[in-house]
Structures are given as structure tokens and as C-alpha cells.
mmCIF file of N, CA and C in Angstrom:
data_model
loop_
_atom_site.group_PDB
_atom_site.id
_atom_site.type_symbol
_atom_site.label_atom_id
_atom_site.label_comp_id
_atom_site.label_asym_id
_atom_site.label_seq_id
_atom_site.Cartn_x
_atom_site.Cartn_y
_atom_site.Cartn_z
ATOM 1 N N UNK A 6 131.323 143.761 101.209
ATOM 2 C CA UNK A 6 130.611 143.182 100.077
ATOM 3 C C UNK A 6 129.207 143.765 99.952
ATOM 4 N N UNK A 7 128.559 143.851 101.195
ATOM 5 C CA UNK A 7 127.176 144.198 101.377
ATOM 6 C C UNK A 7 127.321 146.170 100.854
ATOM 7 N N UNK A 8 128.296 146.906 101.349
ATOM 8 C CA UNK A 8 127.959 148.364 100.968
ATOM 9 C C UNK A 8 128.656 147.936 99.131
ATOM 10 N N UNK A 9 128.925 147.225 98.596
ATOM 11 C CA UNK A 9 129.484 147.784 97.241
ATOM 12 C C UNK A 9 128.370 147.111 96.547
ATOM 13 N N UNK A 10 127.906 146.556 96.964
ATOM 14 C CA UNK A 10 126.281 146.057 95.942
ATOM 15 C C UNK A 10 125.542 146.811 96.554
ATOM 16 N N UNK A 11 125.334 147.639 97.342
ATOM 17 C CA UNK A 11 124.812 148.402 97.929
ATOM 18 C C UNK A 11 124.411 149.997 96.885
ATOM 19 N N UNK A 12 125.883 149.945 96.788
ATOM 20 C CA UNK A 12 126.327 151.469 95.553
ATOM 21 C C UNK A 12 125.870 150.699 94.500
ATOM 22 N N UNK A 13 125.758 150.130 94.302
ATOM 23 C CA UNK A 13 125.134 149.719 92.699
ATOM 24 C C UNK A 13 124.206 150.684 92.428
ATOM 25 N N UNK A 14 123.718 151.047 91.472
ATOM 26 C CA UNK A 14 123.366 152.035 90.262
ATOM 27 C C UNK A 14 121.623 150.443 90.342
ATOM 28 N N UNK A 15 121.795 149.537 90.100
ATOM 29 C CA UNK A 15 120.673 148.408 90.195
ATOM 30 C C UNK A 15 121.469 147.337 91.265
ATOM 31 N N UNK A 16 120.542 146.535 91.631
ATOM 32 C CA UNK A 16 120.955 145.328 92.440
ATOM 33 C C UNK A 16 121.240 144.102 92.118
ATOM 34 N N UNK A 17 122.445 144.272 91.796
ATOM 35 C CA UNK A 17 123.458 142.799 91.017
ATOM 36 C C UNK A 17 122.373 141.718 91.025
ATOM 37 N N UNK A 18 122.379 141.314 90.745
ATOM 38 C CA UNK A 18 121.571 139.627 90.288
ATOM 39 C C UNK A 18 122.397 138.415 90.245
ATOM 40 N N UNK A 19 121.926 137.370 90.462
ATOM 41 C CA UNK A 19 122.296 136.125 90.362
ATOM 42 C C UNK A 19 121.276 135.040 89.861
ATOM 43 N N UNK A 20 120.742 134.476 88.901
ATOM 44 C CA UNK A 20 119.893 133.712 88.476
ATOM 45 C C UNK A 20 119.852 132.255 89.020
ATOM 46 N N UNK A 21 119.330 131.293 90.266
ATOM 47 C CA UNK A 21 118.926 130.196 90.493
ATOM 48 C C UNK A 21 118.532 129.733 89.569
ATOM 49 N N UNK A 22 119.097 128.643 88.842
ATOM 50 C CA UNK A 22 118.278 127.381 87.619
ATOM 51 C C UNK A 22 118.027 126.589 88.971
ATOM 52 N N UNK A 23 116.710 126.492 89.357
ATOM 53 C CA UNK A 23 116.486 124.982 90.254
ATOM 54 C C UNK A 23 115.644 123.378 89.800
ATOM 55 N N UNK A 24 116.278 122.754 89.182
ATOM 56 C CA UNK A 24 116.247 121.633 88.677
ATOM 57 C C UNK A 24 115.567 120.532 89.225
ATOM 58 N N UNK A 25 114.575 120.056 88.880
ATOM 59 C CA UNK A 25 113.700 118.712 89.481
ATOM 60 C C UNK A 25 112.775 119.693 90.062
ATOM 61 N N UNK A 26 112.373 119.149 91.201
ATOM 62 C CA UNK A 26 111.382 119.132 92.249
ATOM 63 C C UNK A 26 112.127 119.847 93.549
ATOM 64 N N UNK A 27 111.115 120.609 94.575
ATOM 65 C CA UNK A 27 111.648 121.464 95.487
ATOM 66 C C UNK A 27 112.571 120.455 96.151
ATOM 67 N N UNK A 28 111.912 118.427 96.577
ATOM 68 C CA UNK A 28 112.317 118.290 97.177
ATOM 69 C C UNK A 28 114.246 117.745 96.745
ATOM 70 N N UNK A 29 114.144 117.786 95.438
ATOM 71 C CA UNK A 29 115.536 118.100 94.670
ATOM 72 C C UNK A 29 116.432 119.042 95.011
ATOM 73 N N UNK A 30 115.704 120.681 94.439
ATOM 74 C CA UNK A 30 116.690 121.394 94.740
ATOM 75 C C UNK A 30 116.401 122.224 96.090
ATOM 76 N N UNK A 31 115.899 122.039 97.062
ATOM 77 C CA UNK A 31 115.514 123.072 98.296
ATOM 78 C C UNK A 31 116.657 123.002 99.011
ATOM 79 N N UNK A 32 117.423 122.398 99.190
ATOM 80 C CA UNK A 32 118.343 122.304 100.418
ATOM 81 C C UNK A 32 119.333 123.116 99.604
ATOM 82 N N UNK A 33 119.689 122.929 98.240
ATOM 83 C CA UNK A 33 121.127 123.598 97.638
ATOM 84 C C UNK A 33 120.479 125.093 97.115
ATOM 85 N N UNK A 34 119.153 125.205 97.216
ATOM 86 C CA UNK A 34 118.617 126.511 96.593
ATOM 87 C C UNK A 34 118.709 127.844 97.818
ATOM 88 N N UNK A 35 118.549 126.862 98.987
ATOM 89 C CA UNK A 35 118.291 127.895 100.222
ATOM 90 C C UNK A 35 119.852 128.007 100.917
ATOM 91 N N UNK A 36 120.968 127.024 100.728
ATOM 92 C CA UNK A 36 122.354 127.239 100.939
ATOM 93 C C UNK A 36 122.732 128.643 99.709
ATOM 94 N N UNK A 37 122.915 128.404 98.353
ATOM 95 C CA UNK A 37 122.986 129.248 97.468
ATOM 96 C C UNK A 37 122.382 130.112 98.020
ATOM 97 N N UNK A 38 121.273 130.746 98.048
ATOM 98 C CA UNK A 38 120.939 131.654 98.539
ATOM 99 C C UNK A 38 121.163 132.374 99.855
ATOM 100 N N UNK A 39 121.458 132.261 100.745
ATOM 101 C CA UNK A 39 121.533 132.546 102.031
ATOM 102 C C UNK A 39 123.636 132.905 101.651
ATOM 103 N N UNK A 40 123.865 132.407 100.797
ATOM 104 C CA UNK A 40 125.368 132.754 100.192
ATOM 105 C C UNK A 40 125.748 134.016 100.018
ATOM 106 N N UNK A 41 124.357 133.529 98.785
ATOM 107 C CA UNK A 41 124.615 135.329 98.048
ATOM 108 C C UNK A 41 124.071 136.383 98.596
ATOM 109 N N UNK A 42 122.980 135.780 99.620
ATOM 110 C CA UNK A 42 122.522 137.186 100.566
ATOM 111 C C UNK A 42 123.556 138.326 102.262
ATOM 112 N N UNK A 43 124.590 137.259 101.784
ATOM 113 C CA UNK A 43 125.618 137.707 102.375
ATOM 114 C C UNK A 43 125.958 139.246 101.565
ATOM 115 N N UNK A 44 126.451 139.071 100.469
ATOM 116 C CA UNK A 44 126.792 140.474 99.981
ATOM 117 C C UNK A 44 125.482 141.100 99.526
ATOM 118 N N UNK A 45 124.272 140.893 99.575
ATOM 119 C CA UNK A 45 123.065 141.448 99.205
ATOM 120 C C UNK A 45 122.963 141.486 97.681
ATOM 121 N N UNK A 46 122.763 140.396 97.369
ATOM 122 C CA UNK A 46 122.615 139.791 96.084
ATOM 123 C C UNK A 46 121.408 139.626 95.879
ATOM 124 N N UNK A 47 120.633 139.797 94.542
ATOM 125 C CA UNK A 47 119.570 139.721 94.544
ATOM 126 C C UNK A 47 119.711 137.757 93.443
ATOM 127 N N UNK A 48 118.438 137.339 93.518
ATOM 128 C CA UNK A 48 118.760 136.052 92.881
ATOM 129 C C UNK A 48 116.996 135.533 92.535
ATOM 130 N N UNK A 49 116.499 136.413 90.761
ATOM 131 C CA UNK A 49 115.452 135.681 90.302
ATOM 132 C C UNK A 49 115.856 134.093 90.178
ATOM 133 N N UNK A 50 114.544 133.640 90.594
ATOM 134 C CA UNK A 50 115.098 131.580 90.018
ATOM 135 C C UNK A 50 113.877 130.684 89.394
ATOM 136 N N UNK A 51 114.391 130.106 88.849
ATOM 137 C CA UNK A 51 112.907 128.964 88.512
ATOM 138 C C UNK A 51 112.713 128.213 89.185
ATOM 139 N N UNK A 52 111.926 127.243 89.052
ATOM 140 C CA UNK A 52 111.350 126.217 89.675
ATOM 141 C C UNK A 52 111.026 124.822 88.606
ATOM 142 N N UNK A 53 112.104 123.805 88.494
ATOM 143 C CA UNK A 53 111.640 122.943 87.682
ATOM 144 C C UNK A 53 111.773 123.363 85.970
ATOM 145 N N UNK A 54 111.386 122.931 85.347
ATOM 146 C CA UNK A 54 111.335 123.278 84.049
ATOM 147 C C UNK A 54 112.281 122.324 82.783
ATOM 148 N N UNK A 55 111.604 122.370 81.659
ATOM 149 C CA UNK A 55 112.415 122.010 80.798
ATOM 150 C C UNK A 55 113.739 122.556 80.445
ATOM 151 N N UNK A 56 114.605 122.356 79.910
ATOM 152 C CA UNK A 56 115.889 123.055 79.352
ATOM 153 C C UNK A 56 115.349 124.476 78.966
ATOM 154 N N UNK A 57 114.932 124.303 77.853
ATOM 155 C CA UNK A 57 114.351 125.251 77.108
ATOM 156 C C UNK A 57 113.419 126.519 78.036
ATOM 157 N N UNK A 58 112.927 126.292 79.083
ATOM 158 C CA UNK A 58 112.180 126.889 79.660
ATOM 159 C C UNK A 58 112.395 127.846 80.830
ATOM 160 N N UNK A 59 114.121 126.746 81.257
ATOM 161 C CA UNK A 59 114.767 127.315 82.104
ATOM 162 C C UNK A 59 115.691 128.226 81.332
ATOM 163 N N UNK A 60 116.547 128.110 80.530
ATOM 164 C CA UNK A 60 116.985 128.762 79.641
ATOM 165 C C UNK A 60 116.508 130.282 79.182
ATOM 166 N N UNK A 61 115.564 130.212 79.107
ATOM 167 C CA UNK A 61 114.338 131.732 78.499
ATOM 168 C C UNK A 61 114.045 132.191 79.684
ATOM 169 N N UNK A 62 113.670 131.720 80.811
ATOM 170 C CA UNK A 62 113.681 132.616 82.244
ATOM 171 C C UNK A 62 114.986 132.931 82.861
ATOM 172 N N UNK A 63 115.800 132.645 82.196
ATOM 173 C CA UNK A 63 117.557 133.138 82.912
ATOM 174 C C UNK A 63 118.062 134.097 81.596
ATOM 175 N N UNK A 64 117.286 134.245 80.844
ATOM 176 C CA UNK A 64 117.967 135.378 79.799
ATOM 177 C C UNK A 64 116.673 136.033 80.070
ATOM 178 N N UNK A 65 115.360 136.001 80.377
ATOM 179 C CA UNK A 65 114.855 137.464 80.245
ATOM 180 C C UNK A 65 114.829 137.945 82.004
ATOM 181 N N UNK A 66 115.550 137.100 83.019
ATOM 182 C CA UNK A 66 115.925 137.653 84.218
ATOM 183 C C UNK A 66 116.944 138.853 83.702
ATOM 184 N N UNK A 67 117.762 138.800 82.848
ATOM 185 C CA UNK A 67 119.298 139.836 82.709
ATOM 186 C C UNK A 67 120.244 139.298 83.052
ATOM 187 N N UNK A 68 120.040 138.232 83.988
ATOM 188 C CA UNK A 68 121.440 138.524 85.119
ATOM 189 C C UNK A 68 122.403 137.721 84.404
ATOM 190 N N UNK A 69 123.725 137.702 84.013
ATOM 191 C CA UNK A 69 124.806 137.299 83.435
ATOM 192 C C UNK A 69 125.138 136.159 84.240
ATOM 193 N N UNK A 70 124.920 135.576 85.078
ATOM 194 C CA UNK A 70 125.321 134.691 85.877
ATOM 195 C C UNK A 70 124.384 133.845 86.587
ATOM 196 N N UNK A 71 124.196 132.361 86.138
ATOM 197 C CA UNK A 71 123.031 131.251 86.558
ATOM 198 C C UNK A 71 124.036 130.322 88.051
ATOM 199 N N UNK A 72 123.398 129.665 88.414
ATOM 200 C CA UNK A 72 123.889 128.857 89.921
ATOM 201 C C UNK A 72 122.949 127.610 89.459
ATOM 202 N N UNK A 73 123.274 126.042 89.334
ATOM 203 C CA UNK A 73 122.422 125.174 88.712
ATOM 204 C C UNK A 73 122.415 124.864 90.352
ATOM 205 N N UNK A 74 120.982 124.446 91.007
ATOM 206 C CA UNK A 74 120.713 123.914 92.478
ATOM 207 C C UNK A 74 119.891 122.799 92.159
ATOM 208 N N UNK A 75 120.399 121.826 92.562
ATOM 209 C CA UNK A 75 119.081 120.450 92.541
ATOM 210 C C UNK A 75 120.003 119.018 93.303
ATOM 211 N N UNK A 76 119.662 118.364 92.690
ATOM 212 C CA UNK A 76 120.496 116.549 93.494
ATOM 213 C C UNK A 76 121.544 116.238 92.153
ATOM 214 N N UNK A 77 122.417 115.504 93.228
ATOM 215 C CA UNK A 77 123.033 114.403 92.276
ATOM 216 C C UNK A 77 122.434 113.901 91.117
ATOM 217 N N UNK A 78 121.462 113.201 91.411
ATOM 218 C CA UNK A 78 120.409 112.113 90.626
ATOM 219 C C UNK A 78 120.194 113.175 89.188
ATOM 220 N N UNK A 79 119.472 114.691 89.432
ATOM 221 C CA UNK A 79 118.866 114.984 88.662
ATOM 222 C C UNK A 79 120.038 116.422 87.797
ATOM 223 N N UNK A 80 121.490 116.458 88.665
ATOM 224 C CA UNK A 80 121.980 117.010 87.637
ATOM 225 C C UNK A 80 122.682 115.963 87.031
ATOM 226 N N UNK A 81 122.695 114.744 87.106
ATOM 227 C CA UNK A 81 123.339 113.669 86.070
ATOM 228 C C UNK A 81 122.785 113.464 84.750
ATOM 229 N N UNK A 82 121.175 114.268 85.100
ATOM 230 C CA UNK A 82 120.599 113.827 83.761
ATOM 231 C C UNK A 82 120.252 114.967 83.402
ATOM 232 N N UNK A 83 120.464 116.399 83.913
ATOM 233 C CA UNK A 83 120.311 117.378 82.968
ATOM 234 C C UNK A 83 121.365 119.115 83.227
ATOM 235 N N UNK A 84 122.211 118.795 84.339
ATOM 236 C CA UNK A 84 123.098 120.035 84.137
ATOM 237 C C UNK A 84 123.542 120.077 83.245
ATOM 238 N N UNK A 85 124.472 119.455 82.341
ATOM 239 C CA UNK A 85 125.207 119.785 81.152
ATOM 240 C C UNK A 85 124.654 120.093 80.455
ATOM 241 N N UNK A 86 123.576 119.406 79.841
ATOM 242 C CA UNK A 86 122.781 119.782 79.002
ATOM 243 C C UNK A 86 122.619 121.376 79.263
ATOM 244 N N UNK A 87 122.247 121.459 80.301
ATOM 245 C CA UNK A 87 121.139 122.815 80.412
ATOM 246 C C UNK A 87 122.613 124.168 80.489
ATOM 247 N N UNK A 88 123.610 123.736 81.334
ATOM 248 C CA UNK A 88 124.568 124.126 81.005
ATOM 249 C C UNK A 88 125.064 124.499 80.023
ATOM 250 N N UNK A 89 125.291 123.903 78.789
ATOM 251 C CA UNK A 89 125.378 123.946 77.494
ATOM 252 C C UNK A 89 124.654 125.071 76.895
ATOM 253 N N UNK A 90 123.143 124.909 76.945
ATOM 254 C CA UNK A 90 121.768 125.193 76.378
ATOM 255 C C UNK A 90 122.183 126.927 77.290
ATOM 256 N N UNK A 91 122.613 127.229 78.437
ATOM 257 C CA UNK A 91 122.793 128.507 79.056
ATOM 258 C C UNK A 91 123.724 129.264 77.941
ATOM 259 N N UNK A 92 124.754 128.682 78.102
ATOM 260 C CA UNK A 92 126.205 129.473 77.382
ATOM 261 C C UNK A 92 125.989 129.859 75.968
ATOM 262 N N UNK A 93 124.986 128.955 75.006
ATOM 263 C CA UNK A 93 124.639 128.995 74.290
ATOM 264 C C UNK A 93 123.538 130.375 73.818
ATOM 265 N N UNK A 94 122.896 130.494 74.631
ATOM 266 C CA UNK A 94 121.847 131.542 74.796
ATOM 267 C C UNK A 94 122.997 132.865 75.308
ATOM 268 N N UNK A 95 124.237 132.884 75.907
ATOM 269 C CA UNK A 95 124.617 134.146 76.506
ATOM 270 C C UNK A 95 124.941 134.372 77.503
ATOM 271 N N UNK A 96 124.809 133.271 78.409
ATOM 272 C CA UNK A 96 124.613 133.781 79.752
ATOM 273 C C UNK A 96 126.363 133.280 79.761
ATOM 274 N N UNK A 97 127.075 134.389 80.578
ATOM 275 C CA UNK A 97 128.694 134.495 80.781
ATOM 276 C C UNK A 97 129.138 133.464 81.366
ATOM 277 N N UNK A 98 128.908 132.865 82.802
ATOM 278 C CA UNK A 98 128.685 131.960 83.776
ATOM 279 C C UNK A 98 127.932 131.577 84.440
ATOM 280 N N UNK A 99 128.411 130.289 84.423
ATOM 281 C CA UNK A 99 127.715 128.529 85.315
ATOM 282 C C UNK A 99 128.608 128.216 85.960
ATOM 283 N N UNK A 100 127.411 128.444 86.773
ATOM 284 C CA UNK A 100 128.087 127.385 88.393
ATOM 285 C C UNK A 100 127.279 126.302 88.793
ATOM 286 N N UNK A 101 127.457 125.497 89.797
ATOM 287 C CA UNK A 101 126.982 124.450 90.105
ATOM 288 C C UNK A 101 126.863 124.483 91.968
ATOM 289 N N UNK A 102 125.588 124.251 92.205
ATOM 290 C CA UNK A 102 125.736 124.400 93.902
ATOM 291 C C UNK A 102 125.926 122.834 94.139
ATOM 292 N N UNK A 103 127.149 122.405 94.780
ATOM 293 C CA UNK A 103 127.754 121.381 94.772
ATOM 294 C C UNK A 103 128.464 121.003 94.279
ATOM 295 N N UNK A 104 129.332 119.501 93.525
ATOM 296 C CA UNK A 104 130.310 119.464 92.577
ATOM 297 C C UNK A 104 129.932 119.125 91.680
ATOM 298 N N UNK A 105 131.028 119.335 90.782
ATOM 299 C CA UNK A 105 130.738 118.873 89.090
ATOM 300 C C UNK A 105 130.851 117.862 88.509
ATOM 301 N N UNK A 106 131.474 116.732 89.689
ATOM 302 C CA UNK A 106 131.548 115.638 89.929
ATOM 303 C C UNK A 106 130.295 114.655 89.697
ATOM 304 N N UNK A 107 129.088 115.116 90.284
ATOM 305 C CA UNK A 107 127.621 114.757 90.398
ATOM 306 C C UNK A 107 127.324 115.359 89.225
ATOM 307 N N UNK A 108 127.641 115.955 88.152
ATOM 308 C CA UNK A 108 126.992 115.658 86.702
ATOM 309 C C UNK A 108 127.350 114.593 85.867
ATOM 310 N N UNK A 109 127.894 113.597 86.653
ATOM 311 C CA UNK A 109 128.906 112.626 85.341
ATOM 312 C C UNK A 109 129.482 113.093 84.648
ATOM 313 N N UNK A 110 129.829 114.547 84.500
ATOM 314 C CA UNK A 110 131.331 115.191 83.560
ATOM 315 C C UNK A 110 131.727 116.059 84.592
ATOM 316 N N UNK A 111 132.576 115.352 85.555
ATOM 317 C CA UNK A 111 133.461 116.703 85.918
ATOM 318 C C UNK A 111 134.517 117.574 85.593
ATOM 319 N N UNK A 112 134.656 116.871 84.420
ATOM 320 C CA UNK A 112 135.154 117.840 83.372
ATOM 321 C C UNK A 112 134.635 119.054 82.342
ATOM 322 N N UNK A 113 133.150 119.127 82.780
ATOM 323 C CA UNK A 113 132.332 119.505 81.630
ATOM 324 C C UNK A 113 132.717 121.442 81.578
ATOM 325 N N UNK A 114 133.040 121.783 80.676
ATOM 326 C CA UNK A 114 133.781 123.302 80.416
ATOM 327 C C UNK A 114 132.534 124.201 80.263
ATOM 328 N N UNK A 115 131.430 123.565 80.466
ATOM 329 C CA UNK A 115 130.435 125.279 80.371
ATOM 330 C C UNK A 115 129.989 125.199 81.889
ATOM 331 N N UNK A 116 130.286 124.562 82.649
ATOM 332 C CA UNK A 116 130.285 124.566 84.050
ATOM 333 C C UNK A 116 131.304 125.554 84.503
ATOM 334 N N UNK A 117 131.220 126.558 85.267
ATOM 335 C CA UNK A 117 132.465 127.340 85.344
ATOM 336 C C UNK A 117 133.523 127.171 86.498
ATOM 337 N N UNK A 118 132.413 126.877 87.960
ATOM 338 C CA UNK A 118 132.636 126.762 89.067
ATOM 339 C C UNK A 118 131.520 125.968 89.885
ATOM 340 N N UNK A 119 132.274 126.655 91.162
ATOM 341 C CA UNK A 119 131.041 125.124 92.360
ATOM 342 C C UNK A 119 130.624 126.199 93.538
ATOM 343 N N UNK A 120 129.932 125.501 94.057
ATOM 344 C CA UNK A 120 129.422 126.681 95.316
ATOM 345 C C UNK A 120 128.661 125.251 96.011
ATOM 346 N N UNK A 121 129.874 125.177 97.484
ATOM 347 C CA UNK A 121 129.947 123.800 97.916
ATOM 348 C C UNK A 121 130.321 124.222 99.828
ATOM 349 N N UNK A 122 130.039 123.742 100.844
ATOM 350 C CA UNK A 122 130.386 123.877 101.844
ATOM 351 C C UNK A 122 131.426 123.584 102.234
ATOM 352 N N UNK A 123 132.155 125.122 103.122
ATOM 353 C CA UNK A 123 133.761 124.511 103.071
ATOM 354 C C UNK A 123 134.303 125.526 102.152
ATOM 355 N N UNK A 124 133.895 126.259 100.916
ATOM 356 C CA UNK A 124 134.707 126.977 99.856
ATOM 357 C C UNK A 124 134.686 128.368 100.776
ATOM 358 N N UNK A 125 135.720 129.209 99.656
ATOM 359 C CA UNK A 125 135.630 130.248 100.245
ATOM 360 C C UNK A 125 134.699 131.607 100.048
ATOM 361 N N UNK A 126 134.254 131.937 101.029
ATOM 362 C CA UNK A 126 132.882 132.529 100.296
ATOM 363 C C UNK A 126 132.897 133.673 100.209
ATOM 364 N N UNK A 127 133.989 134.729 100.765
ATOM 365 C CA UNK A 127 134.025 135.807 100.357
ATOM 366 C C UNK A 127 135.148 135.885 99.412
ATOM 367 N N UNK A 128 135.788 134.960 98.873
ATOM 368 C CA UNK A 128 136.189 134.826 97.788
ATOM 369 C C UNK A 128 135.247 135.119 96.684
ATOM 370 N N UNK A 129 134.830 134.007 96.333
ATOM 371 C CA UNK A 129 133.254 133.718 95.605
ATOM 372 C C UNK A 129 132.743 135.065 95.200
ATOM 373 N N UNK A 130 132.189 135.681 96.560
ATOM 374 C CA UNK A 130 131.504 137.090 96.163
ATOM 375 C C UNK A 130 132.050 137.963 95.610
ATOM 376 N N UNK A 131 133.340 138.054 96.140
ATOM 377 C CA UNK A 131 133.921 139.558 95.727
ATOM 378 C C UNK A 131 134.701 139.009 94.374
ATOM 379 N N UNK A 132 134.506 137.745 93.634
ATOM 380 C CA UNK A 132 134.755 137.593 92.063
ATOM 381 C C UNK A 132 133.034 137.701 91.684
ATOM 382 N N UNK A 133 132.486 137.234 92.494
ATOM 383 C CA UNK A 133 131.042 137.252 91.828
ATOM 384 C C UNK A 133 130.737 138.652 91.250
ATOM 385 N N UNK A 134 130.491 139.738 92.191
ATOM 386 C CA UNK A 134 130.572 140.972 92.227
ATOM 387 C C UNK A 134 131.383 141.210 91.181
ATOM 388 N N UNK A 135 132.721 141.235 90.890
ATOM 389 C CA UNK A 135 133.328 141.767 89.558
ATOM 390 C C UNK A 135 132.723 141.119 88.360
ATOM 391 N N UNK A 136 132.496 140.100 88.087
ATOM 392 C CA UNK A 136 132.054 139.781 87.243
ATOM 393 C C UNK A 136 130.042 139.803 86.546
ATOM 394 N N UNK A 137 129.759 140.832 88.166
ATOM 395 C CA UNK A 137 128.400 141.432 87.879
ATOM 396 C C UNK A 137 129.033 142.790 87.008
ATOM 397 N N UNK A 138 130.475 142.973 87.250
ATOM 398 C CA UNK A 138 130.233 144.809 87.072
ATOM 399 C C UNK A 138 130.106 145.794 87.987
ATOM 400 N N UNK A 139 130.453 145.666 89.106
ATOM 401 C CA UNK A 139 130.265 146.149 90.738
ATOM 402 C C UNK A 139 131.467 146.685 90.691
ATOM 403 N N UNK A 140 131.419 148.045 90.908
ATOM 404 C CA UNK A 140 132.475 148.423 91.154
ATOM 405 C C UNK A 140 132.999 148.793 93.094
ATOM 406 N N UNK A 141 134.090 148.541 92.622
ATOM 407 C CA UNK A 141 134.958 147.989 94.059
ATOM 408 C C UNK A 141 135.147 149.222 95.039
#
């Protein structure tokens, strides 16, 4: 995983939306991360922010692919939304570090996937990776 992001032409990206307050999303921001630094993923992220704010720093990052990191509490009251507000703007896929369960829609369809302890993680990457455009 690590030599084919390696050959990259640029260094795949992954965009962190981190939602609330550090002490919200730090624990699912530094799991996510330490994930994707397995295949040497690079991952601009915010910190907090309105919809709108997070939204405009995950489209002028590039990266086709956001990871929502924060609590229960605070994606109940704004993953979907912001979820929504992503897909809307362009961005290909949403994921969720944890379940989709903890947005009160775990049904919600602009959520794509989960990134949860226990999954499979070189699964994960080596779809992550295709769906950066990494060739194999």
C-alpha cells in the first residue's frame, strides 16, 4: 500500500472534516489518521467549523474523499447535514470515523462508509487508493 502511493505522480489525499471541539474529535481524528498513514496517505483537515466553512476547506484541499471525525453527540447534530452540504459541493465520498448509527440516520445515503475498530483496514486502503486514482 505504502510503495503504490508512493509511485504516485502527487500524494493521494484524504480530507479530515473534524467536527466540534478537539476534545470531540481528537480520539477519532488521531485513529483516522494513524489509518491512513499506514499506506502513506496524506490527510489536509479542519478544525471545528461551520458547514459552510468546512465544506470550502475540503473542496479547495482537492482531495475527492472527506472522513467526518468527532462524537456521537456532535455528529447527531451535524454529519448529515454537512454530509449532504459535501456531496453537494463534489466531493465523491463520505465516510464516517465510527458508525452511522451515531448520526441518527443510519441510513443516511451521502454517508458512504465507516472507519471503525475491528474493520478491515487494508481493505479500506487498497479501495481507498483506487478510488484516489492510484494506480495498482
Amino acid at each position: 500500500l505504502r510503495d503504490r502511493s508512493a509511485r504516485a505522480a502527487t500524494k493521494p489525499e484524504v480530507f479530515l472534516a473534524c467536527l466540534g471541539a478537539r476534545r470531540d474529535f481528537g480520539p477519532r481524528e488521531q485513529f483516522t489518521s494513524n489509518v491512513l498513514l499506514v499506506a502513506g496517505l496524506g490527510f489536509p483537515e479542519s478544525e471545528g467549523g461551520t458547514t459552510e466553512e468546512i465544506v470550502a476547506q475540503a473542496v479547495a484541499s482537492g482531495a475527492p474523499m472527506v472522513i467526518l471525525c468527532s462524537s456521537a453527540k456532535v455528529y447527531a447534530a451535524q454529519a448529515v447535514e454537512l454530509a449532504e452540504a459535501l456531496k453537494a459541493a463534489g466531493i465523491a465520498t463520505v465516510y464516517i470515523a465510527g458508525r452511522k448509527a451515531e448520526t441518527g440516520d443510519p441510513d443516511a445515503a451521502a454517508i458512504d462508509g465507516e472507519i471503525f475498530d475491528g474493520m478491515d483496514v487494508v481493505g479500506f486502503l487498497s479501495t481507498t487508493l483506487d478510488r484516489l486514482g492510484v494506480e495498482k
